[in-house]
Amino acid sequence: MSEPKPPTPTPGDTYKGWLFKWTNYIKGYQRRWFVLSNGLLSYYRTQAEMGHTCRGTINLATANIAVEDSCNFVISNGGAQIYHLKASSEVERQRWITALELAKANAANMQDESDDSGDDCSTLAPVPGQGGGCRNSELQSTLRTLNSKVEDLSTCNDLIVKHGSALQRSLSELQGLRVGADMGEKIRQVTERATLFRITSNAMINACRDFLSLAQSHSKRWQKSLLSERDQRIRLEETLEQLAKQHNHLERAFRGATVLQPSFSNPSLSSKDGPSGKGDASDEDDDNEFFDAMEDPAEFITVPADPKYHRRSGSNISGFSTETGMDDQSYDEVSLASSAESSQPLELEPIRRRRTRIPDKPNYYLNLWSIMKNCIGKELSKIPMPVNFNEPLSMLQRLSEDLEYYELLDKAAKCHNSLEQMCYVAAFTVSSYSTTVHRTGKPFNPLLGETFELDRLRECGYRSLCEQVSHHPPAAAHHAFSEKGWTLRQEITLASKFRGKYLSIMPLGSIQCLFDKSNNHYSWKKVTTTVHNIIVGKLWIDQSGEIDVVNHKTGDRCHLKFSPYSYFSRDVPRKVTGVVTDKDGKAHYVLSGTWDEKMEFSRIMQSSKGENGTEGKQRTVYQTLKAKEIWKKNPLPEGAENMYYFSSLALTLNEPEEGVAPTDSRRRPDQRLMEEGHWDEANAEKQRLEEKQRFARRERERESVKAVTLAEEADAQESAAAESDISSESTHQDNYQPLWFKKIEEVASGETLHVYKGGYWEAKEQGVWDMCPEIF
């Protein structure tokens, strides 16, 4: 059945009706309900939304209205807002144009009158419960009276001008007459006109007197009303603030609500229903902002514990169990904070001065949709992309950026307690995402056999080496070791899918960190990266998912949750929360923060089961000590927005350096040309390198087939069949053997990954690179 057509609105103070509004190139024109009232044009998806959700409003006082064709017209407001609208017919379009022009004229007149009056508060909003409706009615009545007086003044002015001109003509005629028979008639006419002029002038003077009297009396009343409204607003704000604080304390003390500690940067979620429990309340949380509970509450909530925490009887702490135990009560997280201060790396004079700038990014236009429309649902690593989408760094260099906050691992290496160490490792895990918040450019896909070294041994105490060990699927191996007693190794394979509106990047593979002194062995995986607004809008990046950092020696675990961005969430964007537990599942630390700013940790003193969350699951309530900052993002260098939002470390990664391997990413010509701003030449060079890589792969496959043929002729049938199986597997893996890495199965984690087999740094010292393939 067709939708019934609403009655056609008529122009007036308020004009309503359906119009079609342009949304984007995917959805085109969409039917929306428009309302024109008081010089404002607002629209809604449906008529039912008028009571609660307005989708947009434009002020007609400063708007431009342009007609495009028989049904289309455009309303723009200084470039900030542009509505492309279409009516169902030319008649309806003309009705809207007429109503809009009238509303624009009235709005402009009202604005001019408001500016001329100099009264900043000429319109008083009614206050509920304070007779706001009566005051508004009285104000409207007064305004009508004043408008009437102004019209009387205007009429009197016209009459004075008219009669004054007639009187002047009569006087002129009187001067030209001789004394005679006509004298009496002329004098009579002059007398009549003078009388009319006097009457009109008196009427105008009286009207002016009345107007002035009204203006003065009502001006005083309006000033009193304005002062009264301000006082009432201030008292109302103070009352609401007190109510919010009291509500916050009640929720925290009796419903187990989440309370934001002063040093925390992100609020937790509060709860609505749950068992009452008594806890300690501190005045230092009075200024915390309170948020209502969300439909998807957190897995756990926290409440502050007394900093001078001590053993209490069950009657003093009602509803809280002693899961954490009292044998730890003498231990305070001050030791962790002091470790952070005492383990600062020594200030070493850098061996060389690193660059702090790269050429600014050129402003090249590219039709994104013309390329991306053929990529929907495909694996992007197999699709040739121009450098216009890239940033002048390779994926190997992006992996090396994980070491920007290497100090966290230096501090972790000095920890004597494995749970403390876990906090630093978890913070290091989160810190690797901080550089991605503005980095919407795609890194270069490394060529097979490409390497990248990051030698900061004398400056920072570590060395790093990456190698592209596979092309299909693309996989990179990374190895870094430090003189401070830690080793980091990872193998990352990226799987990406383009879904039209967003691009999902799923890192596959494991990251492992080993500490020499304690032999603690940690492993974890990365979360999913999502790039939004691929086709329309401004690109933005989000990280979402969960990470389990596991200590395979002790069984300690840290569960980190990266909350996805939600338009309807009142929580802090890019939020990360985590809990550090031992092998028995007992929680010791709570971590909280954002992956683009900072992370904090709190020592857990007690825990208990709180009220039911979603799906009937009980959430845990943690009593924690005051939070301490464990990691904070370094500020971006000046002008970073023109340099691909690179960090200070990223600016130095592609800096030319002597002595590196011939396969190092710094020697890649297309990447160097892009950094220098020669994007056309970079695209041509990129195609040459990709074709060269395809040719090398075909040669390896041809040699592999030839080797299999010779083996079949020389060996027995059974041996040849076994050799054929091995060769087939080798061919499937591109028959490539990495130069500096070898594949092993890690016993502790059970992961199969490429690990560094040695030889690179020795070859660099000797300056012998004969074993390196020619890939550029």
mmCIF file with all atom_site columns, N, CA and C in Angstrom, residues 113-144:
data_model
loop_
_atom_site.group_PDB
_atom_site.id
_atom_site.type_symbol
_atom_site.label_atom_id
_atom_site.label_alt_id
_atom_site.label_comp_id
_atom_site.label_asym_id
_atom_site.label_entity_id
_atom_site.label_seq_id
_atom_site.pdbx_PDB_ins_code
_atom_site.Cartn_x
_atom_site.Cartn_y
_atom_site.Cartn_z
_atom_site.occupancy
_atom_site.B_iso_or_equiv
_atom_site.pdbx_formal_charge
_atom_site.auth_seq_id
_atom_site.auth_comp_id
_atom_site.auth_asym_id
_atom_site.auth_atom_id
_atom_site.pdbx_PDB_model_num
ATOM 1  N N  . GLU A 1 113 ? 16.944 44.428 14.149 1.00 0.00 ? 113 GLU A N  1
ATOM 2  C CA . GLU A 1 113 ? 16.350 45.107 15.301 1.00 0.00 ? 113 GLU A CA 1
ATOM 3  C C  . GLU A 1 113 ? 17.035 44.711 16.593 1.00 0.00 ? 113 GLU A C  1
ATOM 4  N N  . SER A 1 114 ? 17.410 43.448 16.678 1.00 0.00 ? 114 SER A N  1
ATOM 5  C CA . SER A 1 114 ? 18.115 42.984 17.882 1.00 0.00 ? 114 SER A CA 1
ATOM 6  C C  . SER A 1 114 ? 19.475 43.633 17.995 1.00 0.00 ? 114 SER A C  1
ATOM 7  N N  . ASP A 1 115 ? 20.187 43.779 16.836 1.00 0.00 ? 115 ASP A N  1
ATOM 8  C CA . ASP A 1 115 ? 21.502 44.420 16.867 1.00 0.00 ? 115 ASP A CA 1
ATOM 9  C C  . ASP A 1 115 ? 21.388 45.892 17.221 1.00 0.00 ? 115 ASP A C  1
ATOM 10 N N  . ASP A 1 116 ? 20.348 46.593 16.683 1.00 0.00 ? 116 ASP A N  1
ATOM 11 C CA . ASP A 1 116 ? 20.199 48.016 16.945 1.00 0.00 ? 116 ASP A CA 1
ATOM 12 C C  . ASP A 1 116 ? 19.809 48.296 18.386 1.00 0.00 ? 116 ASP A C  1
ATOM 13 N N  . SER A 1 117 ? 19.060 47.379 18.995 1.00 0.00 ? 117 SER A N  1
ATOM 14 C CA . SER A 1 117 ? 18.595 47.630 20.361 1.00 0.00 ? 117 SER A CA 1
ATOM 15 C C  . SER A 1 117 ? 19.708 47.574 21.370 1.00 0.00 ? 117 SER A C  1
ATOM 16 N N  . GLY A 1 118 ? 20.775 46.774 21.060 1.00 0.00 ? 118 GLY A N  1
ATOM 17 C CA . GLY A 1 118 ? 21.890 46.658 22.000 1.00 0.00 ? 118 GLY A CA 1
ATOM 18 C C  . GLY A 1 118 ? 21.551 45.849 23.216 1.00 0.00 ? 118 GLY A C  1
ATOM 19 N N  . ASP A 1 119 ? 20.417 45.190 23.249 1.00 0.00 ? 119 ASP A N  1
ATOM 20 C CA . ASP A 1 119 ? 20.012 44.372 24.397 1.00 0.00 ? 119 ASP A CA 1
ATOM 21 C C  . ASP A 1 119 ? 20.433 42.947 24.127 1.00 0.00 ? 119 ASP A C  1
ATOM 22 N N  . ASP A 1 120 ? 21.391 42.443 24.896 1.00 0.00 ? 120 ASP A N  1
ATOM 23 C CA . ASP A 1 120 ? 21.919 41.102 24.691 1.00 0.00 ? 120 ASP A CA 1
ATOM 24 C C  . ASP A 1 120 ? 20.955 40.027 25.137 1.00 0.00 ? 120 ASP A C  1
ATOM 25 N N  . CYS A 1 121 ? 19.991 40.408 25.922 1.00 0.00 ? 121 CYS A N  1
ATOM 26 C CA . CYS A 1 121 ? 19.059 39.411 26.459 1.00 0.00 ? 121 CYS A CA 1
ATOM 27 C C  . CYS A 1 121 ? 17.630 39.860 26.182 1.00 0.00 ? 121 CYS A C  1
ATOM 28 N N  . SER A 1 122 ? 17.346 40.146 24.900 1.00 0.00 ? 122 SER A N  1
ATOM 29 C CA . SER A 1 122 ? 16.021 40.655 24.570 1.00 0.00 ? 122 SER A CA 1
ATOM 30 C C  . SER A 1 122 ? 14.964 39.581 24.651 1.00 0.00 ? 122 SER A C  1
ATOM 31 N N  . THR A 1 123 ? 15.336 38.327 24.579 1.00 0.00 ? 123 THR A N  1
ATOM 32 C CA . THR A 1 123 ? 14.389 37.218 24.656 1.00 0.00 ? 123 THR A CA 1
ATOM 33 C C  . THR A 1 123 ? 14.670 36.431 25.901 1.00 0.00 ? 123 THR A C  1
ATOM 34 N N  . LEU A 1 124 ? 13.691 36.332 26.755 1.00 0.00 ? 124 LEU A N  1
ATOM 35 C CA . LEU A 1 124 ? 13.860 35.620 28.018 1.00 0.00 ? 124 LEU A CA 1
ATOM 36 C C  . LEU A 1 124 ? 13.195 34.270 27.913 1.00 0.00 ? 124 LEU A C  1
ATOM 37 N N  . ALA A 1 125 ? 13.965 33.206 28.202 1.00 0.00 ? 125 ALA A N  1
ATOM 38 C CA . ALA A 1 125 ? 13.408 31.861 28.148 1.00 0.00 ? 125 ALA A CA 1
ATOM 39 C C  . ALA A 1 125 ? 12.585 31.610 29.390 1.00 0.00 ? 125 ALA A C  1
ATOM 40 N N  . PRO A 1 126 ? 11.411 31.022 29.266 1.00 0.00 ? 126 PRO A N  1
ATOM 41 C CA . PRO A 1 126 ? 10.587 30.723 30.441 1.00 0.00 ? 126 PRO A CA 1
ATOM 42 C C  . PRO A 1 126 ? 11.238 29.690 31.318 1.00 0.00 ? 126 PRO A C  1
ATOM 43 N N  . VAL A 1 127 ? 11.118 29.869 32.622 1.00 0.00 ? 127 VAL A N  1
ATOM 44 C CA . VAL A 1 127 ? 11.683 28.954 33.610 1.00 0.00 ? 127 VAL A CA 1
ATOM 45 C C  . VAL A 1 127 ? 10.577 28.086 34.143 1.00 0.00 ? 127 VAL A C  1
ATOM 46 N N  . PRO A 1 128 ? 10.718 26.753 34.088 1.00 0.00 ? 128 PRO A N  1
ATOM 47 C CA . PRO A 1 128 ? 9.652  25.887 34.590 1.00 0.00 ? 128 PRO A CA 1
ATOM 48 C C  . PRO A 1 128 ? 9.393  26.150 36.062 1.00 0.00 ? 128 PRO A C  1
ATOM 49 N N  . GLY A 1 129 ? 8.124  26.231 36.399 1.00 0.00 ? 129 GLY A N  1
ATOM 50 C CA . GLY A 1 129 ? 7.745  26.425 37.798 1.00 0.00 ? 129 GLY A CA 1
ATOM 51 C C  . GLY A 1 129 ? 7.826  27.853 38.266 1.00 0.00 ? 129 GLY A C  1
ATOM 52 N N  . GLN A 1 130 ? 8.221  28.783 37.383 1.00 0.00 ? 130 GLN A N  1
ATOM 53 C CA . GLN A 1 130 ? 8.379  30.176 37.788 1.00 0.00 ? 130 GLN A CA 1
ATOM 54 C C  . GLN A 1 130 ? 7.468  31.090 36.994 1.00 0.00 ? 130 GLN A C  1
ATOM 55 N N  . GLY A 1 131 ? 6.364  30.589 36.498 1.00 0.00 ? 131 GLY A N  1
ATOM 56 C CA . GLY A 1 131 ? 5.438  31.424 35.741 1.00 0.00 ? 131 GLY A CA 1
ATOM 57 C C  . GLY A 1 131 ? 5.981  31.836 34.403 1.00 0.00 ? 131 GLY A C  1
ATOM 58 N N  . GLY A 1 132 ? 6.788  30.938 33.791 1.00 0.00 ? 132 GLY A N  1
ATOM 59 C CA . GLY A 1 132 ? 7.396  31.289 32.515 1.00 0.00 ? 132 GLY A CA 1
ATOM 60 C C  . GLY A 1 132 ? 6.385  31.523 31.434 1.00 0.00 ? 132 GLY A C  1
ATOM 61 N N  . GLY A 1 133 ? 5.271  30.762 31.441 1.00 0.00 ? 133 GLY A N  1
ATOM 62 C CA . GLY A 1 133 ? 4.259  30.949 30.412 1.00 0.00 ? 133 GLY A CA 1
ATOM 63 C C  . GLY A 1 133 ? 3.587  32.304 30.509 1.00 0.00 ? 133 GLY A C  1
ATOM 64 N N  . CYS A 1 134 ? 3.303  32.750 31.739 1.00 0.00 ? 134 CYS A N  1
ATOM 65 C CA . CYS A 1 134 ? 2.673  34.072 31.930 1.00 0.00 ? 134 CYS A CA 1
ATOM 66 C C  . CYS A 1 134 ? 3.608  35.187 31.491 1.00 0.00 ? 134 CYS A C  1
ATOM 67 N N  . ARG A 1 135 ? 4.907  35.027 31.858 1.00 0.00 ? 135 ARG A N  1
ATOM 68 C CA . ARG A 1 135 ? 5.869  36.073 31.474 1.00 0.00 ? 135 ARG A CA 1
ATOM 69 C C  . ARG A 1 135 ? 5.992  36.144 29.952 1.00 0.00 ? 135 ARG A C  1
ATOM 70 N N  . ASN A 1 136 ? 5.984  35.005 29.310 1.00 0.00 ? 136 ASN A N  1
ATOM 71 C CA . ASN A 1 136 ? 6.102  35.005 27.865 1.00 0.00 ? 136 ASN A CA 1
ATOM 72 C C  . ASN A 1 136 ? 4.886  35.664 27.229 1.00 0.00 ? 136 ASN A C  1
ATOM 73 N N  . SER A 1 137 ? 3.707  35.366 27.760 1.00 0.00 ? 137 SER A N  1
ATOM 74 C CA . SER A 1 137 ? 2.491  35.988 27.225 1.00 0.00 ? 137 SER A CA 1
ATOM 75 C C  . SER A 1 137 ? 2.504  37.487 27.442 1.00 0.00 ? 137 SER A C  1
ATOM 76 N N  . GLU A 1 138 ? 2.943  37.909 28.625 1.00 0.00 ? 138 GLU A N  1
ATOM 77 C CA . GLU A 1 138 ? 3.019  39.343 28.911 1.00 0.00 ? 138 GLU A CA 1
ATOM 78 C C  . GLU A 1 138 ? 4.008  40.038 27.988 1.00 0.00 ? 138 GLU A C  1
ATOM 79 N N  . LEU A 1 139 ? 5.114  39.382 27.736 1.00 0.00 ? 139 LEU A N  1
ATOM 80 C CA . LEU A 1 139 ? 6.123  39.959 26.859 1.00 0.00 ? 139 LEU A CA 1
ATOM 81 C C  . LEU A 1 139 ? 5.581  40.120 25.442 1.00 0.00 ? 139 LEU A C  1
ATOM 82 N N  . GLN A 1 140 ? 4.879  39.108 24.960 1.00 0.00 ? 140 GLN A N  1
ATOM 83 C CA . GLN A 1 140 ? 4.319  39.208 23.618 1.00 0.00 ? 140 GLN A CA 1
ATOM 84 C C  . GLN A 1 140 ? 3.289  40.337 23.532 1.00 0.00 ? 140 GLN A C  1
ATOM 85 N N  . SER A 1 141 ? 2.474  40.484 24.579 1.00 0.00 ? 141 SER A N  1
ATOM 86 C CA . SER A 1 141 ? 1.479  41.562 24.586 1.00 0.00 ? 141 SER A CA 1
ATOM 87 C C  . SER A 1 141 ? 2.154  42.921 24.570 1.00 0.00 ? 141 SER A C  1
ATOM 88 N N  . THR A 1 142 ? 3.221  43.071 25.356 1.00 0.00 ? 142 THR A N  1
ATOM 89 C CA . THR A 1 142 ? 3.947  44.343 25.386 1.00 0.00 ? 142 THR A CA 1
ATOM 90 C C  . THR A 1 142 ? 4.569  44.649 24.031 1.00 0.00 ? 142 THR A C  1
ATOM 91 N N  . LEU A 1 143 ? 5.124  43.637 23.410 1.00 0.00 ? 143 LEU A N  1
ATOM 92 C CA . LEU A 1 143 ? 5.736  43.850 22.108 1.00 0.00 ? 143 LEU A CA 1
ATOM 93 C C  . LEU A 1 143 ? 4.699  44.288 21.077 1.00 0.00 ? 143 LEU A C  1
ATOM 94 N N  . ARG A 1 144 ? 3.500  43.708 21.144 1.00 0.00 ? 144 ARG A N  1
ATOM 95 C CA . ARG A 1 144 ? 2.449  44.122 20.215 1.00 0.00 ? 144 ARG A CA 1
ATOM 96 C C  . ARG A 1 144 ? 2.037  45.573 20.457 1.00 0.00 ? 144 ARG A C  1
#
